Amino acid sequence: MSDTGRLLVCATPIGNLGDVTLRVLDALRDAHVIVAEDTRVTRKLLARYDIHTPLERYDEATAEARTPELVERIAGGASVALVSDAGTPGISDPGERLVDACISAGLHVDVLPGASAIITALVSSGLPTRAFYFGGFLPRKAGEIRRTLDSLAALEATLIFYESPRRAAASLAIVAEAFPGRAAAMARELTKIHEEIARDNTQALVAALAGRELKGEVVLLIGPPCADEAPVTDERAVRSAVALHLSEGMTRKDAVKRVAADLGVARNEVYRLALDKGEC
Ligand code: SAM
């Protein structure tokens, strides 16, 4: 294996083309090849900085076929710069697969940090930043969105999700149903001309966005539970605690009793949740 071969994971702007680091520009200039999700998007960045490195496609459709070939090229000494359409490659995009393959093959992987919509949205939202949870893209179906939200209801953290602009209003309505009264934000077109950050409680946000056709890129954020919010049962914690006690040889009755006492949940609720998952 050559010493010079490496994968350079390059963060690029999420909108404003000025938001790129000097180190990333050097890496893009010096790499043997740049692999990009959408070559048309990346071409604009390269044109702005007068960079002429060969550009190839590496997206969801081509990642499976292209990953072994790129690993081989890096092992043979190529320096490959990976960029996504926006922000940090590997965050909700196919870059994750190439990074994993290179690490598994024992190759050098350098991550060149920079913009990411998660952090920009979180700080812009004004919501608590002390602890946050990033859930990637929200599921598409209403029932799955609700299940995702329910599983996170007790988390003392700001919740962050990527969402398509077409589905954002409908998804927010489900958020408002699941978490009435919580603080929330919708961050759209961050760092771009039409940047918009709408902040309010969940129901007011739904009302404010009703009837609007949202365009561009959207991040949804939901604040941590309010102090006066009805306590929610952490269903996952109940299920895994029951499963753990059963695997340790405890009887079903004792496991339920113990979990009910440890987590402060009614015994019949523990039974219901554990049975639901088939653990009892
Ligand atoms: N790798 C990127 C990152 O580090 O943020 C994210 C890639 S993911 C495929 C694209 C999603 O990021 C969009 O659907 C949107 O939710 C969010 N996003 C990207 N740019 C954004 C922007 N300028 N404003 C708001 N959200 C953005």
CSV table of C-alpha atoms in Angstrom, one decimal, residues 62-271:
chain,number,residue,atom,x,y,z
A,62,THR,CA,-23.5,4.5,-7.6
A,63,ALA,CA,-22.1,4.0,-4.1
A,64,GLU,CA,-22.4,0.2,-4.0
A,65,ALA,CA,-20.6,-0.3,-7.3
A,66,ARG,CA,-18.1,2.4,-6.8
A,67,THR,CA,-16.9,1.8,-3.2
A,68,PRO,CA,-14.6,-1.2,-3.9
A,69,GLU,CA,-13.1,0.5,-6.9
A,70,LEU,CA,-12.4,3.7,-4.9
A,71,VAL,CA,-10.9,1.7,-2.0
A,72,GLU,CA,-8.6,0.0,-4.5
A,73,ARG,CA,-7.5,3.3,-6.0
A,74,ILE,CA,-6.7,4.8,-2.6
A,75,ALA,CA,-4.8,1.6,-1.6
A,76,GLY,CA,-2.9,2.1,-4.8
A,77,GLY,CA,-1.8,5.6,-3.8
A,78,ALA,CA,-4.6,7.9,-5.0
A,79,SER,CA,-5.8,10.8,-2.8
A,80,VAL,CA,-9.6,10.9,-3.2
A,81,ALA,CA,-11.5,13.9,-1.9
A,82,LEU,CA,-15.1,13.1,-1.0
A,83,VAL,CA,-17.7,15.9,-1.0
A,84,SER,CA,-21.5,15.8,-0.7
A,85,ASP,CA,-24.1,18.2,-2.0
A,86,ALA,CA,-23.9,20.2,1.1
A,87,GLY,CA,-22.1,20.2,4.5
A,88,THR,CA,-20.2,17.3,6.0
A,89,PRO,CA,-20.0,14.1,3.9
A,90,GLY,CA,-21.2,11.1,5.8
A,91,ILE,CA,-24.1,12.9,7.6
A,92,SER,CA,-27.3,11.5,6.0
A,93,ASP,CA,-25.6,10.9,2.7
A,94,PRO,CA,-23.7,8.0,1.0
A,95,GLY,CA,-20.3,9.2,2.2
A,96,GLU,CA,-20.7,7.1,5.3
A,97,ARG,CA,-20.3,3.9,3.2
A,98,LEU,CA,-16.9,5.0,1.7
A,99,VAL,CA,-15.5,6.1,5.0
A,100,ASP,CA,-16.4,2.8,6.6
A,101,ALA,CA,-14.9,0.8,3.6
A,102,CYS,CA,-11.7,2.8,3.8
A,103,ILE,CA,-11.4,2.3,7.6
A,104,SER,CA,-12.1,-1.4,7.2
A,105,ALA,CA,-9.4,-1.6,4.5
A,106,GLY,CA,-6.9,0.1,6.9
A,107,LEU,CA,-6.6,3.2,4.7
A,108,HIS,CA,-5.9,6.7,5.9
A,109,VAL,CA,-9.1,8.8,6.3
A,110,ASP,CA,-8.7,12.5,7.0
A,111,VAL,CA,-11.8,14.4,7.9
A,112,LEU,CA,-11.6,18.1,7.1
A,113,PRO,CA,-14.3,19.8,9.2
A,114,GLY,CA,-16.6,22.6,8.2
A,115,ALA,CA,-20.3,23.3,7.7
A,116,SER,CA,-23.1,21.0,8.7
A,117,ALA,CA,-26.8,21.8,8.6
A,118,ILE,CA,-27.3,20.1,12.0
A,119,ILE,CA,-25.1,22.5,14.0
A,120,THR,CA,-26.1,25.6,12.0
A,121,ALA,CA,-29.8,24.8,12.6
A,122,LEU,CA,-29.3,24.0,16.3
A,123,VAL,CA,-27.5,27.2,17.1
A,124,SER,CA,-29.9,29.3,14.9
A,125,SER,CA,-32.9,27.9,16.6
A,126,GLY,CA,-32.1,29.3,20.0
A,127,LEU,CA,-33.2,26.0,21.5
A,128,PRO,CA,-31.0,24.4,24.3
A,129,THR,CA,-27.7,23.2,22.9
A,130,ARG,CA,-26.4,21.5,26.0
A,131,ALA,CA,-27.6,18.1,24.8
A,132,PHE,CA,-29.1,17.3,21.4
A,133,TYR,CA,-30.2,14.3,19.4
A,134,PHE,CA,-29.9,14.1,15.6
A,135,GLY,CA,-32.4,11.7,14.1
A,136,GLY,CA,-31.4,12.0,10.4
A,137,PHE,CA,-34.4,12.3,8.0
A,138,LEU,CA,-37.8,11.8,9.6
A,139,PRO,CA,-39.6,8.7,8.3
A,140,ARG,CA,-42.1,9.3,5.5
A,141,LYS,CA,-45.2,7.6,7.0
A,142,ALA,CA,-47.2,9.4,9.7
A,143,GLY,CA,-47.3,6.3,11.9
A,144,GLU,CA,-43.6,5.9,11.7
A,145,ILE,CA,-43.0,9.5,12.5
A,146,ARG,CA,-45.2,9.2,15.6
A,147,ARG,CA,-43.4,6.1,16.7
A,148,THR,CA,-40.1,7.8,16.3
A,149,LEU,CA,-41.2,10.8,18.3
A,150,ASP,CA,-42.8,8.6,21.0
A,151,SER,CA,-39.6,6.7,21.4
A,152,LEU,CA,-37.8,10.1,22.0
A,153,ALA,CA,-40.4,11.7,24.2
A,154,ALA,CA,-38.5,11.4,27.5
A,155,LEU,CA,-35.1,12.5,26.1
A,156,GLU,CA,-33.8,15.6,27.8
A,157,ALA,CA,-32.4,17.0,24.6
A,158,THR,CA,-33.2,19.1,21.6
A,159,LEU,CA,-34.3,16.8,18.8
A,160,ILE,CA,-33.1,17.6,15.3
A,161,PHE,CA,-34.4,16.1,12.0
A,162,TYR,CA,-33.8,16.7,8.4
A,163,GLU,CA,-37.1,16.9,6.4
A,164,SER,CA,-38.2,17.5,2.9
A,165,PRO,CA,-39.9,20.9,2.4
A,166,ARG,CA,-43.0,19.2,0.9
A,167,ARG,CA,-43.6,17.1,4.0
A,168,ALA,CA,-42.4,19.6,6.7
A,169,ALA,CA,-45.8,21.1,7.5
A,170,ALA,CA,-47.5,17.7,7.8
A,171,SER,CA,-44.7,16.4,9.9
A,172,LEU,CA,-44.8,19.4,12.2
A,173,ALA,CA,-48.5,18.7,12.7
A,174,ILE,CA,-47.6,15.3,14.0
A,175,VAL,CA,-44.9,16.8,16.2
A,176,ALA,CA,-47.5,19.2,17.7
A,177,GLU,CA,-49.8,16.3,18.4
A,178,ALA,CA,-47.0,14.3,20.1
A,179,PHE,CA,-45.4,17.3,21.9
A,180,PRO,CA,-48.0,20.0,22.5
A,181,GLY,CA,-46.5,23.1,24.0
A,182,ARG,CA,-42.9,22.3,23.4
A,183,ALA,CA,-40.6,24.9,21.9
A,184,ALA,CA,-39.8,24.1,18.3
A,185,ALA,CA,-38.1,25.6,15.2
A,186,MET,CA,-38.1,25.2,11.5
A,187,ALA,CA,-34.8,26.3,9.9
A,188,ARG,CA,-35.0,26.7,6.1
A,189,GLU,CA,-32.4,27.7,3.5
A,190,LEU,CA,-29.7,28.3,6.1
A,191,THR,CA,-26.9,30.6,5.0
A,192,LYS,CA,-28.7,31.3,1.7
A,193,ILE,CA,-30.5,34.5,0.6
A,194,HIS,CA,-33.9,33.3,1.7
A,195,GLU,CA,-32.8,31.9,5.0
A,196,GLU,CA,-35.7,31.6,7.5
A,197,ILE,CA,-35.8,30.4,11.1
A,198,ALA,CA,-39.3,30.2,12.5
A,199,ARG,CA,-39.4,29.7,16.3
A,200,ASP,CA,-42.5,29.1,18.4
A,201,ASN,CA,-44.3,26.4,20.3
A,202,THR,CA,-45.2,23.4,18.3
A,203,GLN,CA,-48.9,24.3,17.7
A,204,ALA,CA,-48.2,27.9,16.9
A,205,LEU,CA,-45.5,26.8,14.4
A,206,VAL,CA,-48.0,24.6,12.7
A,207,ALA,CA,-50.5,27.4,12.5
A,208,ALA,CA,-47.9,29.8,11.2
A,209,LEU,CA,-46.8,27.5,8.4
A,210,ALA,CA,-50.4,26.4,7.4
A,211,GLY,CA,-51.1,27.0,3.8
A,212,ARG,CA,-47.6,27.9,2.9
A,213,GLU,CA,-45.7,26.1,0.2
A,214,LEU,CA,-42.2,25.6,1.7
A,215,LYS,CA,-39.3,25.5,-0.7
A,216,GLY,CA,-35.6,24.7,-0.3
A,217,GLU,CA,-33.8,22.8,2.5
A,218,VAL,CA,-35.4,22.3,5.9
A,219,VAL,CA,-34.4,21.2,9.3
A,220,LEU,CA,-37.0,20.7,12.1
A,221,LEU,CA,-36.0,21.1,15.7
A,222,ILE,CA,-38.0,20.3,18.9
A,223,GLY,CA,-37.0,21.5,22.3
A,224,PRO,CA,-36.6,19.2,25.3
A,225,PRO,CA,-39.6,18.2,27.4
A,226,CYS,CA,-41.3,21.2,29.2
A,227,ALA,CA,-41.1,21.2,33.0
A,228,ASP,CA,-44.9,20.8,33.3
A,229,GLU,CA,-45.2,18.1,30.6
A,230,ALA,CA,-46.9,14.9,31.6
A,231,PRO,CA,-44.2,12.3,32.3
A,232,VAL,CA,-43.9,9.8,29.5
A,233,THR,CA,-42.9,6.2,29.8
A,234,ASP,CA,-39.6,5.5,28.2
A,235,GLU,CA,-40.9,2.4,26.4
A,236,ARG,CA,-37.6,1.3,25.0
A,237,ALA,CA,-36.0,1.5,28.5
A,238,VAL,CA,-38.8,-0.6,30.0
A,239,ARG,CA,-38.6,-3.3,27.2
A,240,SER,CA,-34.8,-3.6,27.4
A,241,ALA,CA,-34.8,-3.7,31.2
A,242,VAL,CA,-37.4,-6.5,31.2
A,243,ALA,CA,-35.4,-8.4,28.5
A,244,LEU,CA,-32.2,-8.0,30.5
A,245,HIS,CA,-33.7,-9.4,33.7
A,246,LEU,CA,-35.3,-12.3,31.8
A,247,SER,CA,-32.0,-13.1,30.1
A,248,GLU,CA,-30.4,-13.2,33.6
A,249,GLY,CA,-32.9,-15.9,34.6
A,250,MET,CA,-35.5,-13.8,36.5
A,251,THR,CA,-39.1,-15.0,36.3
A,252,ARG,CA,-41.5,-12.8,34.3
A,253,LYS,CA,-43.3,-11.7,37.4
A,254,ASP,CA,-40.2,-10.7,39.2
A,255,ALA,CA,-38.7,-9.0,36.1
A,256,VAL,CA,-41.9,-6.9,35.8
A,257,LYS,CA,-42.0,-6.1,39.5
A,258,ARG,CA,-38.3,-5.0,39.5
A,259,VAL,CA,-38.6,-2.8,36.4
A,260,ALA,CA,-41.8,-1.2,37.7
A,261,ALA,CA,-40.0,-0.3,40.9
A,262,ASP,CA,-36.7,0.8,39.2
A,263,LEU,CA,-38.3,3.0,36.5
A,264,GLY,CA,-41.4,4.1,38.5
A,265,VAL,CA,-43.8,2.7,35.9
A,266,ALA,CA,-47.1,1.0,36.8
A,267,ARG,CA,-46.8,-2.8,36.7
A,268,ASN,CA,-49.6,-3.3,34.3
A,269,GLU,CA,-47.9,-0.8,31.9
A,270,VAL,CA,-44.6,-2.8,32.2
A,271,TYR,CA,-46.5,-6.0,31.3
